[in-house]
Tab-separated table of N, CA, C and O in Angstrom:
chain	number	residue	atom	x	y	z
P	520	MET	N	-16.178	19.869	106.929
P	520	MET	CA	-15.899	20.405	105.565
P	520	MET	C	-16.745	19.643	104.557
P	520	MET	O	-17.053	18.462	104.708
P	521	SER	N	-17.081	20.394	103.504
P	521	SER	CA	-17.905	19.723	102.471
P	521	SER	C	-17.021	18.866	101.559
P	521	SER	O	-15.816	19.027	101.499
P	522	ALA	N	-17.696	18.043	100.801
P	522	ALA	CA	-16.931	17.178	99.859
P	522	ALA	C	-16.250	17.986	98.789
P	522	ALA	O	-15.156	17.622	98.353
P	523	THR	N	-16.837	19.085	98.356
P	523	THR	CA	-16.224	19.935	97.373
P	523	THR	C	-14.940	20.555	97.887
P	523	THR	O	-13.899	20.541	97.156
P	524	THR	N	-14.927	20.978	99.113
P	524	THR	CA	-13.695	21.601	99.695
P	524	THR	C	-12.615	20.501	99.849
P	524	THR	O	-11.460	20.769	99.522
P	525	ILE	N	-13.011	19.370	100.331
P	525	ILE	CA	-12.003	18.256	100.495
P	525	ILE	C	-11.460	17.835	99.132
P	525	ILE	O	-10.299	17.603	98.955
P	526	GLY	N	-12.350	17.746	98.141
P	526	GLY	CA	-11.909	17.371	96.800
P	526	GLY	C	-10.961	18.425	96.237
P	526	GLY	O	-9.955	18.079	95.608
P	527	ALA	N	-11.213	19.678	96.462
P	527	ALA	CA	-10.286	20.766	96.019
P	527	ALA	C	-8.987	20.658	96.723
P	527	ALA	O	-7.931	20.833	96.084
P	528	LEU	N	-9.000	20.406	98.044
P	528	LEU	CA	-7.707	20.323	98.754
P	528	LEU	C	-6.904	19.109	98.278
P	528	LEU	O	-5.673	19.217	98.084
P	529	ILE	N	-7.510	17.979	98.104
P	529	ILE	CA	-6.809	16.777	97.575
P	529	ILE	C	-6.319	17.011	96.194
P	529	ILE	O	-5.163	16.677	95.880
P	530	GLY	N	-7.167	17.557	95.351
P	530	GLY	CA	-6.747	17.828	93.939
P	530	GLY	C	-5.573	18.816	93.896
P	530	GLY	O	-4.661	18.606	93.115
P	531	GLY	N	-5.659	19.836	94.683
P	531	GLY	CA	-4.551	20.808	94.770
P	531	GLY	C	-3.257	20.168	95.236
P	531	GLY	O	-2.179	20.513	94.724
P	532	ALA	N	-3.357	19.328	96.268
P	532	ALA	CA	-2.175	18.647	96.821
P	532	ALA	C	-1.524	17.727	95.819
P	532	ALA	O	-0.313	17.731	95.641
P	533	ILE	N	-2.345	16.944	95.110
P	533	ILE	CA	-1.833	16.030	94.120
P	533	ILE	C	-1.215	16.819	92.958
P	533	ILE	O	-0.115	16.464	92.457
P	534	ASP	N	-1.854	17.918	92.580
P	534	ASP	CA	-1.281	18.678	91.444
P	534	ASP	C	-0.017	19.357	91.814
P	534	ASP	O	0.914	19.479	91.003
P	535	SER	N	0.118	19.820	93.048
P	535	SER	CA	1.352	20.511	93.493
P	535	SER	C	2.515	19.503	93.591
P	535	SER	O	3.676	19.889	93.540
P	536	MET	N	2.219	18.232	93.821
P	536	MET	CA	3.240	17.227	93.925
P	536	MET	C	3.956	17.042	92.571
P	536	MET	O	5.069	16.580	92.515
P	537	SER	N	3.299	17.323	91.476
P	537	SER	CA	3.879	17.119	90.173
P	537	SER	C	4.920	18.227	89.791
P	537	SER	O	5.517	18.158	88.759
P	538	GLY	N	5.050	19.241	90.643
P	538	GLY	CA	6.010	20.271	90.476
P	538	GLY	C	5.507	21.504	89.774
P	538	GLY	O	6.256	22.389	89.416
P	539	ASP	N	4.190	21.583	89.514
P	539	ASP	CA	3.625	22.806	88.914
P	539	ASP	C	3.734	23.941	89.945
P	539	ASP	O	3.772	23.741	91.116
P	540	ASP	N	3.746	25.150	89.390
P	540	ASP	CA	3.881	26.300	90.236
P	540	ASP	C	2.539	26.688	90.915
P	540	ASP	O	2.517	27.369	91.902
P	541	SER	N	1.407	26.276	90.364
P	541	SER	CA	0.114	26.600	90.940
P	541	SER	C	-0.715	25.342	91.074
P	541	SER	O	-0.753	24.519	90.220
P	542	ALA	N	-1.387	25.242	92.209
P	542	ALA	CA	-2.216	24.070	92.424
P	542	ALA	C	-3.669	24.374	92.141
P	542	ALA	O	-4.594	23.579	92.438
P	543	ALA	N	-3.929	25.559	91.545
P	543	ALA	CA	-5.350	26.007	91.353
P	543	ALA	C	-6.060	25.131	90.334
P	543	ALA	O	-7.254	24.784	90.595
P	544	ASP	N	-5.368	24.719	89.268
P	544	ASP	CA	-6.080	23.870	88.316
P	544	ASP	C	-6.409	22.481	88.892
P	544	ASP	O	-7.421	21.898	88.608
P	545	GLY	N	-5.500	21.973	89.689
P	545	GLY	CA	-5.798	20.660	90.353
P	545	GLY	C	-6.920	20.789	91.353
P	545	GLY	O	-7.694	19.877	91.510
P	546	ALA	N	-6.982	21.963	92.024
P	546	ALA	CA	-8.086	22.173	92.997
P	546	ALA	C	-9.440	22.254	92.251
P	546	ALA	O	-10.429	21.720	92.721
P	547	ILE	N	-9.429	22.880	91.099
P	547	ILE	CA	-10.663	22.948	90.304
P	547	ILE	C	-11.093	21.562	89.845
P	547	ILE	O	-12.251	21.164	89.950
P	548	LYS	N	-10.160	20.803	89.343
P	548	LYS	CA	-10.444	19.414	88.881
P	548	LYS	C	-10.905	18.572	90.062
P	548	LYS	O	-11.836	17.756	89.929
P	549	GLY	N	-10.303	18.717	91.206
P	549	GLY	CA	-10.660	17.991	92.404
P	549	GLY	C	-12.080	18.342	92.876
P	549	GLY	O	-12.852	17.487	93.281
P	550	ALA	N	-12.425	19.609	92.817
P	550	ALA	CA	-13.753	20.058	93.216
P	550	ALA	C	-14.818	19.496	92.218
P	550	ALA	O	-15.885	19.039	92.650
P	551	ILE	N	-14.504	19.506	90.965
P	551	ILE	CA	-15.462	18.937	90.000
P	551	ILE	C	-15.614	17.448	90.196
P	551	ILE	O	-16.736	16.890	90.176
P	552	ALA	N	-14.517	16.794	90.409
P	552	ALA	CA	-14.574	15.279	90.658
P	552	ALA	C	-15.390	15.003	91.900
P	552	ALA	O	-16.201	13.995	91.902
P	553	ALA	N	-15.248	15.809	92.960
P	553	ALA	CA	-15.990	15.562	94.180
P	553	ALA	C	-17.515	15.761	93.938
P	553	ALA	O	-18.350	15.013	94.439
P	554	ASN	N	-17.827	16.794	93.161
P	554	ASN	CA	-19.299	17.027	92.846
P	554	ASN	C	-19.864	15.915	91.969
P	554	ASN	O	-21.008	15.568	92.166
P	555	VAL	N	-19.084	15.407	91.040
P	555	VAL	CA	-19.549	14.300	90.202
P	555	VAL	C	-19.765	13.053	91.079
P	555	VAL	O	-20.779	12.336	90.941
P	556	LEU	N	-18.835	12.799	92.007
P	556	LEU	CA	-18.948	11.646	92.886
P	556	LEU	C	-20.139	11.752	93.803
P	556	LEU	O	-20.751	10.753	94.155
P	557	LYS	N	-20.478	12.964	94.199
P	557	LYS	CA	-21.668	13.136	95.065
P	557	LYS	C	-22.926	12.726	94.384
P	557	LYS	O	-23.896	12.370	95.006
P	558	VAL	N	-22.941	12.796	93.059
P	558	VAL	CA	-24.118	12.390	92.305
P	558	VAL	C	-24.024	10.946	91.889
P	558	VAL	O	-25.052	10.190	92.043
P	559	VAL	N	-22.869	10.511	91.411
P	559	VAL	CA	-22.722	9.157	90.859
P	559	VAL	C	-22.714	8.057	91.944
P	559	VAL	O	-23.327	6.988	91.744
P	560	ALA	N	-22.102	8.303	93.020
P	560	ALA	CA	-21.945	7.282	94.102
P	560	ALA	C	-23.286	6.801	94.628
P	560	ALA	O	-23.529	5.589	94.699
P	561	PRO	N	-24.240	7.706	94.972
P	561	PRO	CA	-25.514	7.227	95.492
P	561	PRO	C	-26.287	6.442	94.398
P	561	PRO	O	-26.964	5.465	94.705
P	562	ILE	N	-26.146	6.858	93.147
P	562	ILE	CA	-26.899	6.119	92.073
P	562	ILE	C	-26.287	4.716	91.936
P	562	ILE	O	-27.019	3.739	91.802
P	563	ALA	N	-24.978	4.588	91.958
P	563	ALA	CA	-24.352	3.304	91.808
P	563	ALA	C	-24.670	2.381	93.012
P	563	ALA	O	-24.990	1.204	92.848
P	564	VAL	N	-24.698	2.947	94.185
P	564	VAL	CA	-25.037	2.106	95.369
P	564	VAL	C	-26.491	1.696	95.343
P	564	VAL	O	-26.797	0.530	95.604
P	565	THR	N	-27.377	2.630	94.941
P	565	THR	CA	-28.785	2.245	94.822
P	565	THR	C	-29.045	1.183	93.804
P	565	THR	O	-29.786	0.241	94.026
P	566	TYR	N	-28.343	1.264	92.653
P	566	TYR	CA	-28.426	0.229	91.631
P	566	TYR	C	-27.958	-1.117	92.140
P	566	TYR	O	-28.635	-2.124	91.899
P	567	ALA	N	-26.813	-1.065	92.816
P	567	ALA	CA	-26.254	-2.385	93.325
P	567	ALA	C	-27.169	-2.981	94.354
P	567	ALA	O	-27.362	-4.264	94.323
P	568	VAL	N	-27.741	-2.236	95.285
P	568	VAL	CA	-28.620	-2.761	96.275
P	568	VAL	C	-29.917	-3.303	95.643
P	568	VAL	O	-30.401	-4.413	95.942
P	569	GLY	N	-30.456	-2.577	94.642
P	569	GLY	CA	-31.631	-3.011	93.951
P	569	GLY	C	-31.404	-4.303	93.251
P	569	GLY	O	-32.233	-5.224	93.209
P	570	TRP	N	-30.289	-4.415	92.535
P	570	TRP	CA	-29.934	-5.606	91.821
P	570	TRP	C	-29.762	-6.804	92.765
P	570	TRP	O	-30.270	-7.912	92.480
P	571	ALA	N	-29.129	-6.597	93.931
P	571	ALA	CA	-28.977	-7.667	94.907
P	571	ALA	C	-30.325	-8.116	95.494
P	571	ALA	O	-30.533	-9.342	95.675
P	572	VAL	N	-31.187	-7.173	95.732
P	572	VAL	CA	-32.536	-7.524	96.250
P	572	VAL	C	-33.310	-8.330	95.189
P	572	VAL	O	-33.955	-9.331	95.542
P	573	LEU	N	-33.324	-7.829	93.956
P	573	LEU	CA	-34.023	-8.625	92.923
P	573	LEU	C	-33.448	-10.006	92.763
P	573	LEU	O	-34.168	-11.019	92.515
P	574	ARG	N	-32.113	-10.096	92.793
P	574	ARG	CA	-31.481	-11.417	92.609
P	574	ARG	C	-31.845	-12.345	93.830
P	574	ARG	O	-32.134	-13.490	93.646
P	575	GLY	N	-31.792	-11.765	94.995
P	575	GLY	CA	-32.214	-12.566	96.192
P	575	GLY	C	-33.647	-12.951	96.169
P	575	GLY	O	-34.043	-14.078	96.569
P	576	ALA	N	-34.521	-12.059	95.671
P	576	ALA	CA	-35.942	-12.404	95.555
P	576	ALA	C	-36.157	-13.523	94.585
P	576	ALA	O	-37.019	-14.398	94.783
P	577	GLY	N	-35.366	-13.548	93.510
P	577	GLY	CA	-35.488	-14.592	92.493
P	577	GLY	C	-35.041	-15.950	93.077
P	577	GLY	O	-35.699	-16.986	92.858
P	578	VAL	N	-33.979	-15.947	93.841
P	578	VAL	CA	-33.459	-17.162	94.445
P	578	VAL	C	-34.447	-17.627	95.524
P	578	VAL	O	-34.794	-18.862	95.599
P	579	LEU	N	-35.066	-16.743	96.291
P	579	LEU	CA	-36.059	-17.106	97.313
P	579	LEU	C	-37.287	-17.681	96.616
P	579	LEU	O	-37.838	-18.741	97.102
P	580	LYS	N	-37.757	-17.136	95.549
P	580	LYS	CA	-38.916	-17.637	94.807
P	580	LYS	C	-38.616	-19.027	94.276
P	580	LYS	O	-39.481	-19.915	94.407
P	581	ASP	N	-37.415	-19.242	93.771
P	581	ASP	CA	-37.093	-20.592	93.280
P	581	ASP	C	-37.026	-21.590	94.400
P	581	ASP	O	-37.439	-22.729	94.186
P	582	ARG	N	-36.598	-21.206	95.569
P	582	ARG	CA	-36.549	-22.136	96.709
P	582	ARG	C	-37.929	-22.485	97.215
P	582	ARG	O	-38.237	-23.634	97.619
P	583	VAL	N	-38.836	-21.490	97.198
P	583	VAL	CA	-40.178	-21.645	97.733
P	583	VAL	C	-41.036	-22.465	96.719
P	583	VAL	O	-41.697	-23.438	97.078
P	584	PHE	N	-41.046	-22.047	95.469
P	584	PHE	CA	-41.961	-22.649	94.469
P	584	PHE	C	-41.300	-23.631	93.551
P	584	PHE	O	-41.904	-24.229	92.705
P	585	GLY	N	-40.002	-23.836	93.683
P	585	GLY	CA	-39.279	-24.700	92.792
P	585	GLY	C	-38.793	-23.940	91.572
P	585	GLY	O	-39.397	-22.941	91.195
P	586	GLU	N	-37.741	-24.433	90.969
P	586	GLU	CA	-37.198	-23.740	89.816
P	586	GLU	C	-38.075	-23.937	88.580
P	586	GLU	O	-38.465	-25.115	88.285
P	587	VAL	N	-38.368	-22.869	87.860
P	587	VAL	CA	-39.210	-22.953	86.688
P	587	VAL	C	-38.318	-23.196	85.476
P	587	VAL	O	-37.376	-22.490	85.229
P	588	GLN	N	-38.714	-24.228	84.656
P	588	GLN	CA	-37.993	-24.494	83.441
P	588	GLN	C	-38.446	-23.605	82.349
P	588	GLN	O	-39.635	-23.407	82.117
P	589	GLN	N	-37.534	-22.942	81.631
P	589	GLN	CA	-37.936	-22.033	80.559
P	589	GLN	C	-37.668	-22.581	79.228
P	589	GLN	O	-36.787	-23.216	78.920
């Protein structure tokens, strides 16, 4: 199943737990949230990995060449 379908199913299930007569609006919100996460999650992970690599490269440079006083 795609992330959009799973998001719609989860959103509909959560919305129907609140006692509403229709889970359609929760399914729509869940599908939108899933599509947003499909875009935002890879960007956030890429940023975090890039930051960690740059931080590690800085620490490695300081160990190899000594810490530079600014």
